[in-house]
Amino acid sequence: TTISTQLFKNLPYTMDDFKQVSTVSFFDLALLVNSDSPFRSVADLLAYAKAHPGKLNIGTISTGSTQNLAADLFKSMAGIDAQVVPYDSSSQVVTALRGNQVQAAFEIVPSVIGQIKAKALIPLAVTGDTRFSGLPDIPTLAESGLQGYEATSWNGLSLPRDTPDAVVDALAKDIALVVASPDVKKKLLDLGAEAHSSTPAEMTARVRADQLKWKAVIDKAGIPRQ
């Protein structure tokens, strides 16, 4: 939703129509290559991209998605000339990567965690500001040379803006209790996500920061508003 408000001109709502309650979980993205790829690190990939301008193809889902914008942010921060190739679905991205039609891809970890564990796809890095605890051996992009890089997808709960603050605060506390449950944390981790609650103020700040961040990426990439 934070990205949609920056991409679409005539949405029937704005984020000011809601009160933010709490985040629930965060999903890292992974920078992926095929299992038979010659690239075994972000440094390998960037060395190829810099030696062969315009030849590196990076698969993502549709233009304006978190994955797509994460790839554009990667290009920008790495200073490389690469092609970001949008597909209609995650399965098409994986098929293109497995078939070597693209040399790398950005995808949220929950969509590919099974193929990562089966070693069919190799994650070179994750996109969060810290390592994903479900893949502790995989570095972040920031650790891999792109200092300050961070791109995550997340979900949370919002309510209509006329909801009483007492209701918002009580629900936020209940969500925090549920998300802190070891069973819930393990289930989310198995799915490729990190359990993470927040206060209403923290979620509101996250929404505003993400809107500014992705607006800048959209502007720099020249993605037209729809």
PDB file of C-alpha atoms in Angstrom:
ATOM      1  CA  THR A   1       0.000   0.000   0.000  1.00  0.00           C
ATOM      2  CA  THR A   2       2.839   2.412   0.749  1.00  0.00           C
ATOM      3  CA  ILE A   3       4.135   1.823  -2.791  1.00  0.00           C
ATOM      4  CA  SER A   4       0.659   1.995  -4.350  1.00  0.00           C
ATOM      5  CA  THR A   5       0.116   5.483  -2.954  1.00  0.00           C
ATOM      6  CA  GLN A   6       3.223   6.607  -4.846  1.00  0.00           C
ATOM      7  CA  LEU A   7       2.435   4.771  -8.093  1.00  0.00           C
ATOM      8  CA  PHE A   8      -1.249   5.402  -8.679  1.00  0.00           C
ATOM      9  CA  LYS A   9      -2.697   8.881  -9.165  1.00  0.00           C
ATOM     10  CA  ASN A  10      -6.360   8.220  -8.457  1.00  0.00           C
ATOM     11  CA  LEU A  11      -6.577   5.801  -5.558  1.00  0.00           C
ATOM     12  CA  PRO A  12      -9.860   6.076  -3.614  1.00  0.00           C
ATOM     13  CA  TYR A  13      -7.907   6.473  -0.367  1.00  0.00           C
ATOM     14  CA  THR A  14      -4.737   7.901   1.141  1.00  0.00           C
ATOM     15  CA  MET A  15      -2.762   6.635   4.098  1.00  0.00           C
ATOM     16  CA  ASP A  16      -4.280   9.507   6.105  1.00  0.00           C
ATOM     17  CA  ASP A  17      -7.588   7.624   5.904  1.00  0.00           C
ATOM     18  CA  PHE A  18      -6.211   5.027   8.305  1.00  0.00           C
ATOM     19  CA  LYS A  19      -4.803   4.671  11.779  1.00  0.00           C
ATOM     20  CA  GLN A  20      -1.843   2.328  11.860  1.00  0.00           C
ATOM     21  CA  VAL A  21      -2.028  -0.320  14.575  1.00  0.00           C
ATOM     22  CA  SER A  22       0.949  -2.684  14.399  1.00  0.00           C
ATOM     23  CA  THR A  23       3.216  -4.466  12.000  1.00  0.00           C
ATOM     24  CA  VAL A  24       2.952  -8.271  12.110  1.00  0.00           C
ATOM     25  CA  SER A  25       5.835  -9.633  10.057  1.00  0.00           C
ATOM     26  CA  PHE A  26       8.633  -8.589   7.728  1.00  0.00           C
ATOM     27  CA  PHE A  27       9.720 -10.412   4.576  1.00  0.00           C
ATOM     28  CA  ASP A  28      13.250 -10.011   3.319  1.00  0.00           C
ATOM     29  CA  LEU A  29      13.883 -10.218  -0.384  1.00  0.00           C
ATOM     30  CA  ALA A  30      16.742 -12.306  -1.722  1.00  0.00           C
ATOM     31  CA  LEU A  31      19.088 -11.585  -4.602  1.00  0.00           C
ATOM     32  CA  LEU A  32      19.070 -14.973  -6.285  1.00  0.00           C
ATOM     33  CA  VAL A  33      20.991 -16.875  -8.952  1.00  0.00           C
ATOM     34  CA  ASN A  34      20.466 -20.302 -10.453  1.00  0.00           C
ATOM     35  CA  SER A  35      22.251 -23.261  -8.902  1.00  0.00           C
ATOM     36  CA  ASP A  36      24.582 -23.567 -11.930  1.00  0.00           C
ATOM     37  CA  SER A  37      25.416 -19.862 -12.038  1.00  0.00           C
ATOM     38  CA  PRO A  38      29.090 -18.868 -12.073  1.00  0.00           C
ATOM     39  CA  PHE A  39      28.262 -16.094  -9.588  1.00  0.00           C
ATOM     40  CA  ARG A  40      28.783 -17.050  -5.987  1.00  0.00           C
ATOM     41  CA  SER A  41      28.810 -13.609  -4.384  1.00  0.00           C
ATOM     42  CA  VAL A  42      27.451 -10.120  -4.925  1.00  0.00           C
ATOM     43  CA  ALA A  43      31.005  -9.085  -5.801  1.00  0.00           C
ATOM     44  CA  ASP A  44      31.059 -11.671  -8.620  1.00  0.00           C
ATOM     45  CA  LEU A  45      27.763 -10.361  -9.987  1.00  0.00           C
ATOM     46  CA  LEU A  46      28.825  -6.716  -9.835  1.00  0.00           C
ATOM     47  CA  ALA A  47      32.184  -7.470 -11.452  1.00  0.00           C
ATOM     48  CA  TYR A  48      30.360  -9.066 -14.387  1.00  0.00           C
ATOM     49  CA  ALA A  49      27.871  -6.206 -14.643  1.00  0.00           C
ATOM     50  CA  LYS A  50      30.620  -3.586 -14.683  1.00  0.00           C
ATOM     51  CA  ALA A  51      32.676  -5.518 -17.257  1.00  0.00           C
ATOM     52  CA  HIS A  52      29.618  -6.085 -19.486  1.00  0.00           C
ATOM     53  CA  PRO A  53      27.388  -2.977 -19.369  1.00  0.00           C
ATOM     54  CA  GLY A  54      23.766  -3.695 -20.260  1.00  0.00           C
ATOM     55  CA  LYS A  55      24.270  -7.471 -20.364  1.00  0.00           C
ATOM     56  CA  LEU A  56      23.090  -8.405 -16.870  1.00  0.00           C
ATOM     57  CA  ASN A  57      19.366  -9.214 -16.778  1.00  0.00           C
ATOM     58  CA  ILE A  58      17.605  -9.169 -13.404  1.00  0.00           C
ATOM     59  CA  GLY A  59      14.157 -10.744 -13.139  1.00  0.00           C
ATOM     60  CA  THR A  60      11.401  -9.423 -10.884  1.00  0.00           C
ATOM     61  CA  ILE A  61       7.639  -9.453 -10.785  1.00  0.00           C
ATOM     62  CA  SER A  62       5.675  -6.542 -12.223  1.00  0.00           C
ATOM     63  CA  THR A  63       6.893  -2.975 -12.611  1.00  0.00           C
ATOM     64  CA  GLY A  64       6.401  -1.035  -9.395  1.00  0.00           C
ATOM     65  CA  SER A  65       6.365  -4.091  -7.118  1.00  0.00           C
ATOM     66  CA  THR A  66       8.649  -4.172  -4.092  1.00  0.00           C
ATOM     67  CA  GLN A  67      10.839  -6.695  -5.921  1.00  0.00           C
ATOM     68  CA  ASN A  68      11.033  -4.505  -9.009  1.00  0.00           C
ATOM     69  CA  LEU A  69      11.860  -1.369  -7.048  1.00  0.00           C
ATOM     70  CA  ALA A  70      14.414  -3.288  -4.969  1.00  0.00           C
ATOM     71  CA  ALA A  71      16.183  -4.217  -8.210  1.00  0.00           C
ATOM     72  CA  ASP A  72      16.146  -0.598  -9.376  1.00  0.00           C
ATOM     73  CA  LEU A  73      17.536   0.494  -6.003  1.00  0.00           C
ATOM     74  CA  PHE A  74      20.266  -2.158  -6.369  1.00  0.00           C
ATOM     75  CA  LYS A  75      21.189  -0.859  -9.823  1.00  0.00           C
ATOM     76  CA  SER A  76      21.297   2.706  -8.605  1.00  0.00           C
ATOM     77  CA  MET A  77      23.364   2.082  -5.481  1.00  0.00           C
ATOM     78  CA  ALA A  78      25.756  -0.295  -7.265  1.00  0.00           C
ATOM     79  CA  GLY A  79      26.195   2.081 -10.189  1.00  0.00           C
ATOM     80  CA  ILE A  80      25.684  -0.607 -12.821  1.00  0.00           C
ATOM     81  CA  ASP A  81      24.018  -0.673 -16.227  1.00  0.00           C
ATOM     82  CA  ALA A  82      21.679  -3.675 -16.023  1.00  0.00           C
ATOM     83  CA  GLN A  83      18.259  -4.590 -17.371  1.00  0.00           C
ATOM     84  CA  VAL A  84      15.430  -5.147 -14.897  1.00  0.00           C
ATOM     85  CA  VAL A  85      12.989  -7.535 -16.575  1.00  0.00           C
ATOM     86  CA  PRO A  86       9.445  -7.617 -15.134  1.00  0.00           C
ATOM     87  CA  TYR A  87       7.313 -10.775 -15.254  1.00  0.00           C
ATOM     88  CA  ASP A  88       3.676 -11.343 -14.384  1.00  0.00           C
ATOM     89  CA  SER A  89       4.263 -13.718 -11.485  1.00  0.00           C
ATOM     90  CA  SER A  90       6.870 -15.131  -9.128  1.00  0.00           C
ATOM     91  CA  SER A  91       6.644 -18.515 -10.862  1.00  0.00           C
ATOM     92  CA  GLN A  92       7.570 -16.883 -14.169  1.00  0.00           C
ATOM     93  CA  VAL A  93      10.545 -15.169 -12.530  1.00  0.00           C
ATOM     94  CA  VAL A  94      11.771 -18.479 -11.125  1.00  0.00           C
ATOM     95  CA  THR A  95      11.257 -20.229 -14.475  1.00  0.00           C
ATOM     96  CA  ALA A  96      13.250 -17.514 -16.250  1.00  0.00           C
ATOM     97  CA  LEU A  97      16.037 -17.763 -13.681  1.00  0.00           C
ATOM     98  CA  ARG A  98      16.149 -21.565 -13.774  1.00  0.00           C
ATOM     99  CA  GLY A  99      16.187 -21.401 -17.573  1.00  0.00           C
ATOM    100  CA  ASN A 100      19.016 -18.827 -17.594  1.00  0.00           C
ATOM    101  CA  GLN A 101      16.879 -16.252 -19.411  1.00  0.00           C
ATOM    102  CA  VAL A 102      17.892 -13.867 -16.626  1.00  0.00           C
ATOM    103  CA  GLN A 103      21.120 -14.121 -14.663  1.00  0.00           C
ATOM    104  CA  ALA A 104      19.735 -12.920 -11.321  1.00  0.00           C
ATOM    105  CA  ALA A 105      16.430 -12.150  -9.669  1.00  0.00           C
ATOM    106  CA  PHE A 106      14.914 -10.364  -6.691  1.00  0.00           C
ATOM    107  CA  GLU A 107      12.098 -12.203  -4.940  1.00  0.00           C
ATOM    108  CA  ILE A 108      10.617 -12.213  -1.454  1.00  0.00           C
ATOM    109  CA  VAL A 109      12.021 -15.062   0.616  1.00  0.00           C
ATOM    110  CA  PRO A 110       8.645 -16.732   1.409  1.00  0.00           C
ATOM    111  CA  SER A 111       8.052 -17.320  -2.312  1.00  0.00           C
ATOM    112  CA  VAL A 112      11.350 -19.151  -2.815  1.00  0.00           C
ATOM    113  CA  ILE A 113      12.314 -20.525   0.597  1.00  0.00           C
ATOM    114  CA  GLY A 114      11.570 -24.087  -0.542  1.00  0.00           C
ATOM    115  CA  GLN A 115      13.830 -23.816  -3.599  1.00  0.00           C
ATOM    116  CA  ILE A 116      16.553 -22.161  -1.528  1.00  0.00           C
ATOM    117  CA  LYS A 117      16.458 -25.010   0.994  1.00  0.00           C
ATOM    118  CA  ALA A 118      16.532 -27.518  -1.884  1.00  0.00           C
ATOM    119  CA  LYS A 119      19.558 -25.640  -3.308  1.00  0.00           C
ATOM    120  CA  ALA A 120      17.791 -25.153  -6.632  1.00  0.00           C
ATOM    121  CA  LEU A 121      18.273 -21.401  -6.197  1.00  0.00           C
ATOM    122  CA  ILE A 122      21.237 -19.731  -4.524  1.00  0.00           C
ATOM    123  CA  PRO A 123      20.749 -16.541  -2.491  1.00  0.00           C
ATOM    124  CA  LEU A 124      23.747 -14.230  -2.825  1.00  0.00           C
ATOM    125  CA  ALA A 125      22.333 -11.777  -0.298  1.00  0.00           C
ATOM    126  CA  VAL A 126      19.196 -10.709   1.514  1.00  0.00           C
ATOM    127  CA  THR A 127      17.878  -7.175   1.440  1.00  0.00           C
ATOM    128  CA  GLY A 128      17.077  -6.398   5.062  1.00  0.00           C
ATOM    129  CA  ASP A 129      19.233  -4.277   7.321  1.00  0.00           C
ATOM    130  CA  THR A 130      20.124  -7.409   9.313  1.00  0.00           C
ATOM    131  CA  ARG A 131      20.505 -11.033   8.276  1.00  0.00           C
ATOM    132  CA  PHE A 132      17.350 -13.144   8.047  1.00  0.00           C
ATOM    133  CA  SER A 133      17.481 -15.588  10.954  1.00  0.00           C
ATOM    134  CA  GLY A 134      16.062 -18.343   8.746  1.00  0.00           C
ATOM    135  CA  LEU A 135      19.146 -18.055   6.478  1.00  0.00           C
ATOM    136  CA  PRO A 136      21.834 -16.954   8.931  1.00  0.00           C
ATOM    137  CA  ASP A 137      24.760 -17.704   6.614  1.00  0.00           C
ATOM    138  CA  ILE A 138      23.519 -15.372   3.868  1.00  0.00           C
ATOM    139  CA  PRO A 139      24.890 -11.808   4.102  1.00  0.00           C
ATOM    140  CA  THR A 140      22.870  -8.664   3.609  1.00  0.00           C
ATOM    141  CA  LEU A 141      23.479  -6.484   0.577  1.00  0.00           C
ATOM    142  CA  ALA A 142      24.809  -3.851   2.964  1.00  0.00           C
ATOM    143  CA  GLU A 143      27.380  -6.362   4.215  1.00  0.00           C
ATOM    144  CA  SER A 144      28.184  -7.215   0.597  1.00  0.00           C
ATOM    145  CA  GLY A 145      29.362  -3.731  -0.283  1.00  0.00           C
ATOM    146  CA  LEU A 146      26.168  -1.700  -0.762  1.00  0.00           C
ATOM    147  CA  GLN A 147      26.305   0.173   2.510  1.00  0.00           C
ATOM    148  CA  GLY A 148      22.922   1.569   3.483  1.00  0.00           C
ATOM    149  CA  TYR A 149      20.926  -0.731   1.189  1.00  0.00           C
ATOM    150  CA  GLU A 150      17.661  -1.912   2.735  1.00  0.00           C
ATOM    151  CA  ALA A 151      14.472  -3.136   1.106  1.00  0.00           C
ATOM    152  CA  THR A 152      11.872  -5.211   2.865  1.00  0.00           C
ATOM    153  CA  SER A 153       8.254  -6.102   2.410  1.00  0.00           C
ATOM    154  CA  TRP A 154       6.037  -6.216   5.460  1.00  0.00           C
ATOM    155  CA  ASN A 155       2.461  -6.491   6.568  1.00  0.00           C
ATOM    156  CA  GLY A 156       0.505  -4.942   9.368  1.00  0.00           C
ATOM    157  CA  LEU A 157      -2.931  -3.960  10.549  1.00  0.00           C
ATOM    158  CA  SER A 158      -4.622  -0.608   9.885  1.00  0.00           C
ATOM    159  CA  LEU A 159      -8.049   0.637  10.954  1.00  0.00           C
ATOM    160  CA  PRO A 160     -10.321   3.457   9.748  1.00  0.00           C
ATOM    161  CA  ARG A 161      -9.106   6.846  10.970  1.00  0.00           C
ATOM    162  CA  ASP A 162     -12.187   7.418  13.135  1.00  0.00           C
ATOM    163  CA  THR A 163     -11.378   4.358  15.285  1.00  0.00           C
ATOM    164  CA  PRO A 164     -10.936   5.444  18.928  1.00  0.00           C
ATOM    165  CA  ASP A 165      -7.315   5.554  20.074  1.00  0.00           C
ATOM    166  CA  ALA A 166      -8.153   3.276  22.994  1.00  0.00           C
ATOM    167  CA  VAL A 167      -9.237   0.549  20.556  1.00  0.00           C
ATOM    168  CA  VAL A 168      -6.104   1.013  18.441  1.00  0.00           C
ATOM    169  CA  ASP A 169      -3.811   0.817  21.467  1.00  0.00           C
ATOM    170  CA  ALA A 170      -5.551  -2.233  22.927  1.00  0.00           C
ATOM    171  CA  LEU A 171      -5.394  -4.090  19.621  1.00  0.00           C
ATOM    172  CA  ALA A 172      -1.704  -3.212  19.199  1.00  0.00           C
ATOM    173  CA  LYS A 173      -0.953  -4.725  22.614  1.00  0.00           C
ATOM    174  CA  ASP A 174      -2.881  -7.899  21.722  1.00  0.00           C
ATOM    175  CA  ILE A 175      -0.995  -8.229  18.418  1.00  0.00           C
ATOM    176  CA  ALA A 176       2.319  -7.830  20.253  1.00  0.00           C
ATOM    177  CA  LEU A 177       1.408 -10.712  22.568  1.00  0.00           C
ATOM    178  CA  VAL A 178       0.414 -12.983  19.677  1.00  0.00           C
ATOM    179  CA  VAL A 179       3.433 -12.132  17.521  1.00  0.00           C
ATOM    180  CA  ALA A 180       5.767 -12.774  20.473  1.00  0.00           C
ATOM    181  CA  SER A 181       4.429 -16.325  20.865  1.00  0.00           C
ATOM    182  CA  PRO A 182       7.181 -18.890  20.144  1.00  0.00           C
ATOM    183  CA  ASP A 183       4.769 -20.954  18.041  1.00  0.00           C
ATOM    184  CA  VAL A 184       3.793 -17.978  15.889  1.00  0.00           C
ATOM    185  CA  LYS A 185       7.420 -16.883  15.502  1.00  0.00           C
ATOM    186  CA  LYS A 186       8.469 -20.378  14.422  1.00  0.00           C
ATOM    187  CA  LYS A 187       5.585 -20.719  11.978  1.00  0.00           C
ATOM    188  CA  LEU A 188       6.411 -17.397  10.348  1.00  0.00           C
ATOM    189  CA  LEU A 189      10.122 -18.262  10.235  1.00  0.00           C
ATOM    190  CA  ASP A 190       9.332 -21.566   8.509  1.00  0.00           C
ATOM    191  CA  LEU A 191       7.405 -19.542   5.923  1.00  0.00           C
ATOM    192  CA  GLY A 192      10.371 -17.223   5.375  1.00  0.00           C
ATOM    193  CA  ALA A 193       9.203 -14.262   7.474  1.00  0.00           C
ATOM    194  CA  GLU A 194      10.271 -12.587  10.715  1.00  0.00           C
ATOM    195  CA  ALA A 195       7.624 -11.900  13.372  1.00  0.00           C
ATOM    196  CA  HIS A 196       7.769  -8.222  14.264  1.00  0.00           C
ATOM    197  CA  SER A 197       5.120  -6.165  16.046  1.00  0.00           C
ATOM    198  CA  SER A 198       5.250  -2.413  16.611  1.00  0.00           C
ATOM    199  CA  THR A 199       3.473   0.407  18.356  1.00  0.00           C
ATOM    200  CA  PRO A 200       0.991   2.489  16.348  1.00  0.00           C
ATOM    201  CA  ALA A 201       3.504   5.358  16.285  1.00  0.00           C
ATOM    202  CA  GLU A 202       6.286   3.086  15.003  1.00  0.00           C
ATOM    203  CA  MET A 203       4.097   1.698  12.220  1.00  0.00           C
ATOM    204  CA  THR A 204       3.005   5.216  11.244  1.00  0.00           C
ATOM    205  CA  ALA A 205       6.648   6.288  11.029  1.00  0.00           C
ATOM    206  CA  ARG A 206       7.462   3.222   8.924  1.00  0.00           C
ATOM    207  CA  VAL A 207       4.653   3.997   6.481  1.00  0.00           C
ATOM    208  CA  ARG A 208       5.830   7.578   6.046  1.00  0.00           C
ATOM    209  CA  ALA A 209       9.487   6.593   5.649  1.00  0.00           C
ATOM    210  CA  ASP A 210       8.614   3.933   3.063  1.00  0.00           C
ATOM    211  CA  GLN A 211       6.490   6.371   1.071  1.00  0.00           C
ATOM    212  CA  LEU A 212       9.382   8.819   0.816  1.00  0.00           C
ATOM    213  CA  LYS A 213      11.927   6.116   0.078  1.00  0.00           C
ATOM    214  CA  TRP A 214      10.003   4.411  -2.714  1.00  0.00           C
ATOM    215  CA  LYS A 215       8.872   7.698  -4.232  1.00  0.00           C
ATOM    216  CA  ALA A 216      12.541   8.577  -4.711  1.00  0.00           C
ATOM    217  CA  VAL A 217      13.253   5.184  -6.322  1.00  0.00           C
ATOM    218  CA  ILE A 218      10.213   5.493  -8.612  1.00  0.00           C
ATOM    219  CA  ASP A 219      11.242   9.001  -9.644  1.00  0.00           C
ATOM    220  CA  LYS A 220      14.835   7.999 -10.365  1.00  0.00           C
ATOM    221  CA  ALA A 221      13.795   4.915 -12.332  1.00  0.00           C
ATOM    222  CA  GLY A 222      11.352   6.995 -14.367  1.00  0.00           C
ATOM    223  CA  ILE A 223       8.427   4.682 -13.667  1.00  0.00           C
ATOM    224  CA  PRO A 224       5.262   6.453 -14.879  1.00  0.00           C
ATOM    225  CA  ARG A 225       2.416   7.059 -12.453  1.00  0.00           C
ATOM    226  CA  GLN A 226      -0.743   5.263 -13.482  1.00  0.00           C
TER     227      GLN A 226
END
